[in-house]
PDB file of C-alpha atoms and ligand atoms in Angstrom:
ATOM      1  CA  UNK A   1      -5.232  27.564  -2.689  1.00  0.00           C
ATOM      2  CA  UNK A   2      -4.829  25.745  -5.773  1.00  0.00           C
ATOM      3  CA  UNK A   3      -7.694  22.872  -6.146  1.00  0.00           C
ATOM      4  CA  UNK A   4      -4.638  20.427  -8.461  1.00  0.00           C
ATOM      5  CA  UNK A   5      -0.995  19.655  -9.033  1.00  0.00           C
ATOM      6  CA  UNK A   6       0.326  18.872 -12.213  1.00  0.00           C
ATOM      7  CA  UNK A   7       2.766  16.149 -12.964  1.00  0.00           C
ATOM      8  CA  UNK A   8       5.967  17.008 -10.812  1.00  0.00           C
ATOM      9  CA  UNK A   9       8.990  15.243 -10.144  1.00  0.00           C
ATOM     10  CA  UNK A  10      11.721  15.366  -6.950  1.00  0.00           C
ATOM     11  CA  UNK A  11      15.097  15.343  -6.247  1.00  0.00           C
ATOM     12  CA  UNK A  12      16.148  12.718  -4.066  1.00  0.00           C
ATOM     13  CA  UNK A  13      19.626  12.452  -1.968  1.00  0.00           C
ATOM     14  CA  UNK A  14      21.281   9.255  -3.248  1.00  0.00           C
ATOM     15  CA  UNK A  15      22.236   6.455  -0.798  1.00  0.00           C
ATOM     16  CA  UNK A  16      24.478   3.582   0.151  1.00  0.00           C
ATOM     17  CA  UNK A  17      24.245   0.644   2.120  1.00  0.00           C
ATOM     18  CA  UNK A  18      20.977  -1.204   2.885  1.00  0.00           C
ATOM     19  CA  UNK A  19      18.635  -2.599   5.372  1.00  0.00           C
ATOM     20  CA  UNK A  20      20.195  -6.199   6.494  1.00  0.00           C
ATOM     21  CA  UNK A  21      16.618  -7.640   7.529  1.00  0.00           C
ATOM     22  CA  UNK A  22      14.755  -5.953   4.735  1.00  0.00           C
ATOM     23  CA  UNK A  23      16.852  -7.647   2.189  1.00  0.00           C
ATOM     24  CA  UNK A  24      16.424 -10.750   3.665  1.00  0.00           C
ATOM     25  CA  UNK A  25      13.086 -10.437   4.006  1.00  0.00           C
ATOM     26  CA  UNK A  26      12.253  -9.094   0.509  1.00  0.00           C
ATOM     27  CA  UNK A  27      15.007 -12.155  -1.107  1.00  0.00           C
ATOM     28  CA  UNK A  28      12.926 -14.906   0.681  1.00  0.00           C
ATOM     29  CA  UNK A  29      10.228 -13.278  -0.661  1.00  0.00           C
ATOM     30  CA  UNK A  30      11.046 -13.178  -4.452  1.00  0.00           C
ATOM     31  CA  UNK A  31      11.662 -17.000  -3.962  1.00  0.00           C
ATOM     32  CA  UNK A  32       8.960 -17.431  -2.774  1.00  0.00           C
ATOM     33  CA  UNK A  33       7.083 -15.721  -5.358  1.00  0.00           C
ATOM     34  CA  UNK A  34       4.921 -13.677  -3.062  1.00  0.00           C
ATOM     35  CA  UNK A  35       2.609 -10.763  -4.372  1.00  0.00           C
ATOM     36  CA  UNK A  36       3.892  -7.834  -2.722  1.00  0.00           C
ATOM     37  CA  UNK A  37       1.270  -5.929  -0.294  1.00  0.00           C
ATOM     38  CA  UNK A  38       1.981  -1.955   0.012  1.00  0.00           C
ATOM     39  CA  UNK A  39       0.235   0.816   1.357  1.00  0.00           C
ATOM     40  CA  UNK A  40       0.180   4.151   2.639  1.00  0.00           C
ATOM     41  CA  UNK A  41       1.284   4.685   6.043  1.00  0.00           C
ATOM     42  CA  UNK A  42      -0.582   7.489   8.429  1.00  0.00           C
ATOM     43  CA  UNK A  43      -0.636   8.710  10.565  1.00  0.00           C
ATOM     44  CA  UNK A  44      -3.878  10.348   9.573  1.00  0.00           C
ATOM     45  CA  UNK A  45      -6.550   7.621  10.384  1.00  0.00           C
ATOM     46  CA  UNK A  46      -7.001   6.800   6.448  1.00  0.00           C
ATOM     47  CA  UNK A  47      -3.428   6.158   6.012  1.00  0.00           C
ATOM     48  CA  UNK A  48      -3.128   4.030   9.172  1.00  0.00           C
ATOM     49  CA  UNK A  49      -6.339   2.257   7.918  1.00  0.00           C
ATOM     50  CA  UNK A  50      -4.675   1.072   4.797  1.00  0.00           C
ATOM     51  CA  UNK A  51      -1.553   0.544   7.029  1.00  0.00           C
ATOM     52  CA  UNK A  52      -3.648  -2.200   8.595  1.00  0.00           C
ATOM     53  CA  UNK A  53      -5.773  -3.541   5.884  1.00  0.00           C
ATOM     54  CA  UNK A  54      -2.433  -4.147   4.242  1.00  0.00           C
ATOM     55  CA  UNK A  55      -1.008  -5.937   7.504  1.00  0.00           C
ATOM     56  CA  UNK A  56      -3.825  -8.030   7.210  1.00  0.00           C
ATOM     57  CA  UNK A  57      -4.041  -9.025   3.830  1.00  0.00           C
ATOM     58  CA  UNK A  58      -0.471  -9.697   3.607  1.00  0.00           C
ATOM     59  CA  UNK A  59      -0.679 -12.637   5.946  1.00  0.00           C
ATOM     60  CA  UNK A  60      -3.221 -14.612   3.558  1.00  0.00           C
ATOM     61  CA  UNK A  61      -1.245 -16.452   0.487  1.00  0.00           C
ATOM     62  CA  UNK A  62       0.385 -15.599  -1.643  1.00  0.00           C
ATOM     63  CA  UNK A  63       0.971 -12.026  -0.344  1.00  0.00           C
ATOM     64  CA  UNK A  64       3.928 -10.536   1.948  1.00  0.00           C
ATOM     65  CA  UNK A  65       3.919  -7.069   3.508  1.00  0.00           C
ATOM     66  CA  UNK A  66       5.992  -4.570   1.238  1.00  0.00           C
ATOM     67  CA  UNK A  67       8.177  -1.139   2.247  1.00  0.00           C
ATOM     68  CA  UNK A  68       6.635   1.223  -0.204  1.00  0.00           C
ATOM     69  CA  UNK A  69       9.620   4.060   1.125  1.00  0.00           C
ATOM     70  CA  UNK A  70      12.285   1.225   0.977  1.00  0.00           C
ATOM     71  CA  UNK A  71      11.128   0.598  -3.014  1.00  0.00           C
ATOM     72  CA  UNK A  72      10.357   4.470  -3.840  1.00  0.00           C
ATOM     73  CA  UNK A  73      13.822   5.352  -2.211  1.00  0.00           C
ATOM     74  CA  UNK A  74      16.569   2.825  -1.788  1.00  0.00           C
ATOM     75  CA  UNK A  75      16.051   1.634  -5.727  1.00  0.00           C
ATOM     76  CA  UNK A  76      19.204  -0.706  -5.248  1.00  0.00           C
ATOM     77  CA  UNK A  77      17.423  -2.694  -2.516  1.00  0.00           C
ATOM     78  CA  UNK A  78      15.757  -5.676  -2.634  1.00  0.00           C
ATOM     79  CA  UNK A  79      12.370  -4.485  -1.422  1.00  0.00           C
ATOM     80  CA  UNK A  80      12.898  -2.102  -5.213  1.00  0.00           C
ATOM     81  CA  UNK A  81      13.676  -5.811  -7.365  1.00  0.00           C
ATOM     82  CA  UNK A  82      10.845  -7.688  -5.769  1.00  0.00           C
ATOM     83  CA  UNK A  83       8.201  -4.888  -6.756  1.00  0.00           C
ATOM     84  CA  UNK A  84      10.167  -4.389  -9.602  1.00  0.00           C
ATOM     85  CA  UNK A  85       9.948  -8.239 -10.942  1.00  0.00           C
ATOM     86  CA  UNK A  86       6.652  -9.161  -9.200  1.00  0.00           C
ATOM     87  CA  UNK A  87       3.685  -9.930 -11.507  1.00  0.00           C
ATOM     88  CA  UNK A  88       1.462  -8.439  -9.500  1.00  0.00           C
ATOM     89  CA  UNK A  89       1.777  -5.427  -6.842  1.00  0.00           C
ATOM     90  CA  UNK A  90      -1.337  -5.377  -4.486  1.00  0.00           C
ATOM     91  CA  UNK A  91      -1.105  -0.883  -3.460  1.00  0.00           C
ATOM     92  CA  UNK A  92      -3.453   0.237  -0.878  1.00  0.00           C
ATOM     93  CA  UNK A  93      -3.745   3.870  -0.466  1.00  0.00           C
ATOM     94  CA  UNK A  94      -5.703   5.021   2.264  1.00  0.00           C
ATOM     95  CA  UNK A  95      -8.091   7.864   0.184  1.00  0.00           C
ATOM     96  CA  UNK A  96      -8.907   9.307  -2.899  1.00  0.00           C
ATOM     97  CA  UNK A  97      -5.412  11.493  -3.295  1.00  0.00           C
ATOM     98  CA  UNK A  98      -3.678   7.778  -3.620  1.00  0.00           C
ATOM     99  CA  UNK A  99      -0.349   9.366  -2.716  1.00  0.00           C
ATOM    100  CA  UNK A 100       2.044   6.590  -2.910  1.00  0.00           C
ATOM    101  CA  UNK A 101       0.078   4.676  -6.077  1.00  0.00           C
ATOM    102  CA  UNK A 102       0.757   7.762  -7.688  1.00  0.00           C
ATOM    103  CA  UNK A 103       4.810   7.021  -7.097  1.00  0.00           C
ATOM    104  CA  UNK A 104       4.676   3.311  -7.740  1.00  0.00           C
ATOM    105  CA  UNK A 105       3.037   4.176 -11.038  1.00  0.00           C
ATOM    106  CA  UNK A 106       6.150   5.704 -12.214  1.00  0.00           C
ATOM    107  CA  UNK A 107       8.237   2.885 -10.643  1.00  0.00           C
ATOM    108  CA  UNK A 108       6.830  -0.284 -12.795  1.00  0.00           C
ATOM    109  CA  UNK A 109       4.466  -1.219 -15.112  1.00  0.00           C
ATOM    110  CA  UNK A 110       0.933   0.306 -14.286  1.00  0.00           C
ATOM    111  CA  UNK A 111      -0.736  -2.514 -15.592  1.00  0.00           C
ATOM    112  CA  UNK A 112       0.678  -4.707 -13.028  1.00  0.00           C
ATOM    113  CA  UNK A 113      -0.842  -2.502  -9.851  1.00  0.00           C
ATOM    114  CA  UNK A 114      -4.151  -3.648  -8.283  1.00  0.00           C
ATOM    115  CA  UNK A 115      -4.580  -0.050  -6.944  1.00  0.00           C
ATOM    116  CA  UNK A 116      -6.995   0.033  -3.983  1.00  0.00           C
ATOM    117  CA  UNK A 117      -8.548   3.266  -2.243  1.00  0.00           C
ATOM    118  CA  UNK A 118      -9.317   2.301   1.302  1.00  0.00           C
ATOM    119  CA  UNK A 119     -11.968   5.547   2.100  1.00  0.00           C
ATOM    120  CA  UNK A 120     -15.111   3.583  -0.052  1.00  0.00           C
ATOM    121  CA  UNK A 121     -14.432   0.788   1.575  1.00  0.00           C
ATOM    122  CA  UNK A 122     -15.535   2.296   5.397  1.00  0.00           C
ATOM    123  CA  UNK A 123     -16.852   6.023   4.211  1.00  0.00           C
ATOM    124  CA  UNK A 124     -15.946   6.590   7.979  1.00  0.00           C
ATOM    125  CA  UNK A 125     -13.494   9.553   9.552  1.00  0.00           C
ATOM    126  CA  UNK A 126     -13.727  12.322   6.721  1.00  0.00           C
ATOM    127  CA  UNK A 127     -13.773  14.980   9.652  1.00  0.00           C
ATOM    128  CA  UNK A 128     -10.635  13.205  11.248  1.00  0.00           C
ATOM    129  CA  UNK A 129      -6.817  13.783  10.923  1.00  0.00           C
ATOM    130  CA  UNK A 130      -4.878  12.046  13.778  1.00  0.00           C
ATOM    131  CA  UNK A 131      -5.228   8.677  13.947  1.00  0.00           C
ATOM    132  CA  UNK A 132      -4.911   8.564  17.796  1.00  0.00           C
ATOM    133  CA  UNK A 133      -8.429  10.129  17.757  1.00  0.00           C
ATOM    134  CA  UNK A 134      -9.983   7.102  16.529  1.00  0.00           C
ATOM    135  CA  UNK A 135      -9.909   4.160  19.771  1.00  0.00           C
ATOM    136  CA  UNK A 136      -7.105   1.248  18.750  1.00  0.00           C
ATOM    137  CA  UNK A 137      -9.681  -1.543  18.785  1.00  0.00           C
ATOM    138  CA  UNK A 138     -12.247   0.679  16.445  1.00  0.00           C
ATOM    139  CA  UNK A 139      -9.545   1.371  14.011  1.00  0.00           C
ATOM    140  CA  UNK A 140      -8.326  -2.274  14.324  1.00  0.00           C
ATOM    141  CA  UNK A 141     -11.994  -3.387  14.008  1.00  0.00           C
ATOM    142  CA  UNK A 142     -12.639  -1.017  10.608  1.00  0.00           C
ATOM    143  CA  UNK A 143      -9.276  -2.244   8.976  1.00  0.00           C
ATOM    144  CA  UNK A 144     -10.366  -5.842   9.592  1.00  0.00           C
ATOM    145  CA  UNK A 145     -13.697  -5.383   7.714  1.00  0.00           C
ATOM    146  CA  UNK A 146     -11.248  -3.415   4.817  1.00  0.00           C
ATOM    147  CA  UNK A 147      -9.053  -6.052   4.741  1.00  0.00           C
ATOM    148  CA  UNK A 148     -12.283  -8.597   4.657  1.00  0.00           C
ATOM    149  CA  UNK A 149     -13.353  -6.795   1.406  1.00  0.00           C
ATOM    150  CA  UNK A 150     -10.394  -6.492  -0.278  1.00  0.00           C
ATOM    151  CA  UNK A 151      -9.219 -10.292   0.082  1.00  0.00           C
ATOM    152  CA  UNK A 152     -12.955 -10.780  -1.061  1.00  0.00           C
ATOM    153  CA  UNK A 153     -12.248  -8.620  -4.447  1.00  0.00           C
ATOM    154  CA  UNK A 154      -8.817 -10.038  -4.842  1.00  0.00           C
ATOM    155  CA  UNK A 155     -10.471 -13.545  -4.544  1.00  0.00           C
ATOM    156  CA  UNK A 156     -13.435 -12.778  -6.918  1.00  0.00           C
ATOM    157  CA  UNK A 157     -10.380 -11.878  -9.100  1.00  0.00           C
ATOM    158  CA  UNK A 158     -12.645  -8.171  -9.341  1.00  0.00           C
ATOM    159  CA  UNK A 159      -9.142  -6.304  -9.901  1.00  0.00           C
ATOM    160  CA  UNK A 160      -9.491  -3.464 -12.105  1.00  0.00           C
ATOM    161  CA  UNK A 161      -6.715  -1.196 -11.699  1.00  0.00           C
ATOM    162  CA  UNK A 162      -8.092   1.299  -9.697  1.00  0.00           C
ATOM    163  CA  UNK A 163     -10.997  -0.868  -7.202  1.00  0.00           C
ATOM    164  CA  UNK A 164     -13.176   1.548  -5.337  1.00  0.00           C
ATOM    165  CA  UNK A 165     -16.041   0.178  -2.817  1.00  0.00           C
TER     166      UNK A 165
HETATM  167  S1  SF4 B   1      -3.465   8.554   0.085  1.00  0.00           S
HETATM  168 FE1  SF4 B   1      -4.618   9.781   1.573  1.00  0.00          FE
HETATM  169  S2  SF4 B   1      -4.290   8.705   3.510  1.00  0.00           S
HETATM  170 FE2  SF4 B   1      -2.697   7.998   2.120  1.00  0.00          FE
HETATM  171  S3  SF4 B   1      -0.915   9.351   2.463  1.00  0.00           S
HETATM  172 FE3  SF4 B   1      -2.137  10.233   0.795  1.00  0.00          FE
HETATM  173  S4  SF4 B   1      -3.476  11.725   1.807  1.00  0.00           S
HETATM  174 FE4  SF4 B   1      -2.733  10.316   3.403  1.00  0.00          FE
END
């Protein structure tokens, strides 16, 4: 098995039409000049980690919970323009692979991307895949203290691009 990828590149389906409560959500949201908040979504317990730190840390101003699939792959949405003409993106990948920073990097200006990897944050569940193996409330519990240190960081203003425990 190879040990690294190089850079690669897909082909993706175009597609018309859009999500009527996403673009609502993502229009109120460039008025309101919110920092988008997106992660990585599971369902290994690291993604679904970050899925919950980013829940979190969304509700606290001036962030708002971002689609990361409705920005990588409906670019005529509003969800794409918000990330697009935000300031600042707040990415939270859920391990060291950083699987959907490494998309977003492509998709705006790197240096606007407070990039966070989740795993130093709890160094907890590197011999688990599923999330369901992991109880709710101690996965809930874990993404609280994640979310706890990254609002921490964010507040310190500690944001270099990549922000590892
Ligand atoms: S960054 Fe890690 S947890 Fe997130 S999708 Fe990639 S492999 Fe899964």
């Amino acid at each position: 098995m190879n040990k690294s990828t190089p850079n690669f590149s897909l082909e993706v389906e175009g597609v018309k039409g859009s999500c009527p409560a996403g673009e609502k959500w993502a229009k109120q949201n460039i008025l309101d000049k919110k920092i988008p908040v997106l992660s990585c979504e599971g369902p290994c317990i690291r993604g679904d980690i970050a899925r919950l730190a980013a829940n979190t840390v969304a509700k606290e101003e001036p962030y708002a919970r971002c689609c990361y699939a409705e920005v990588s792959l409906v670019p005529h949405s509003s969800m794409a323009q918000w990330v697009r003409e935000a300031d600042k993106i707040i990415m939270i990948d859920g391990c060291f692979l950083k699987c959907v920073g490494r998309i977003l990097k492509n998709l705006v200006d790197e240096g606007k991307i407070v990039h966070i990897d989740a795993l130093p944050l709890h160094k907890k569940y590197s011999d688990i895949f599923i999330m369901d193996d992991v109880p709710e409330t101690e996965r809930k519990e874990v993404a609280s203290q994640v979310a706890d240190k990254i609002l921490n960081m964010l507040n310190e203003r500690k944001e270099p691009r990549i922000m590892e425990g």
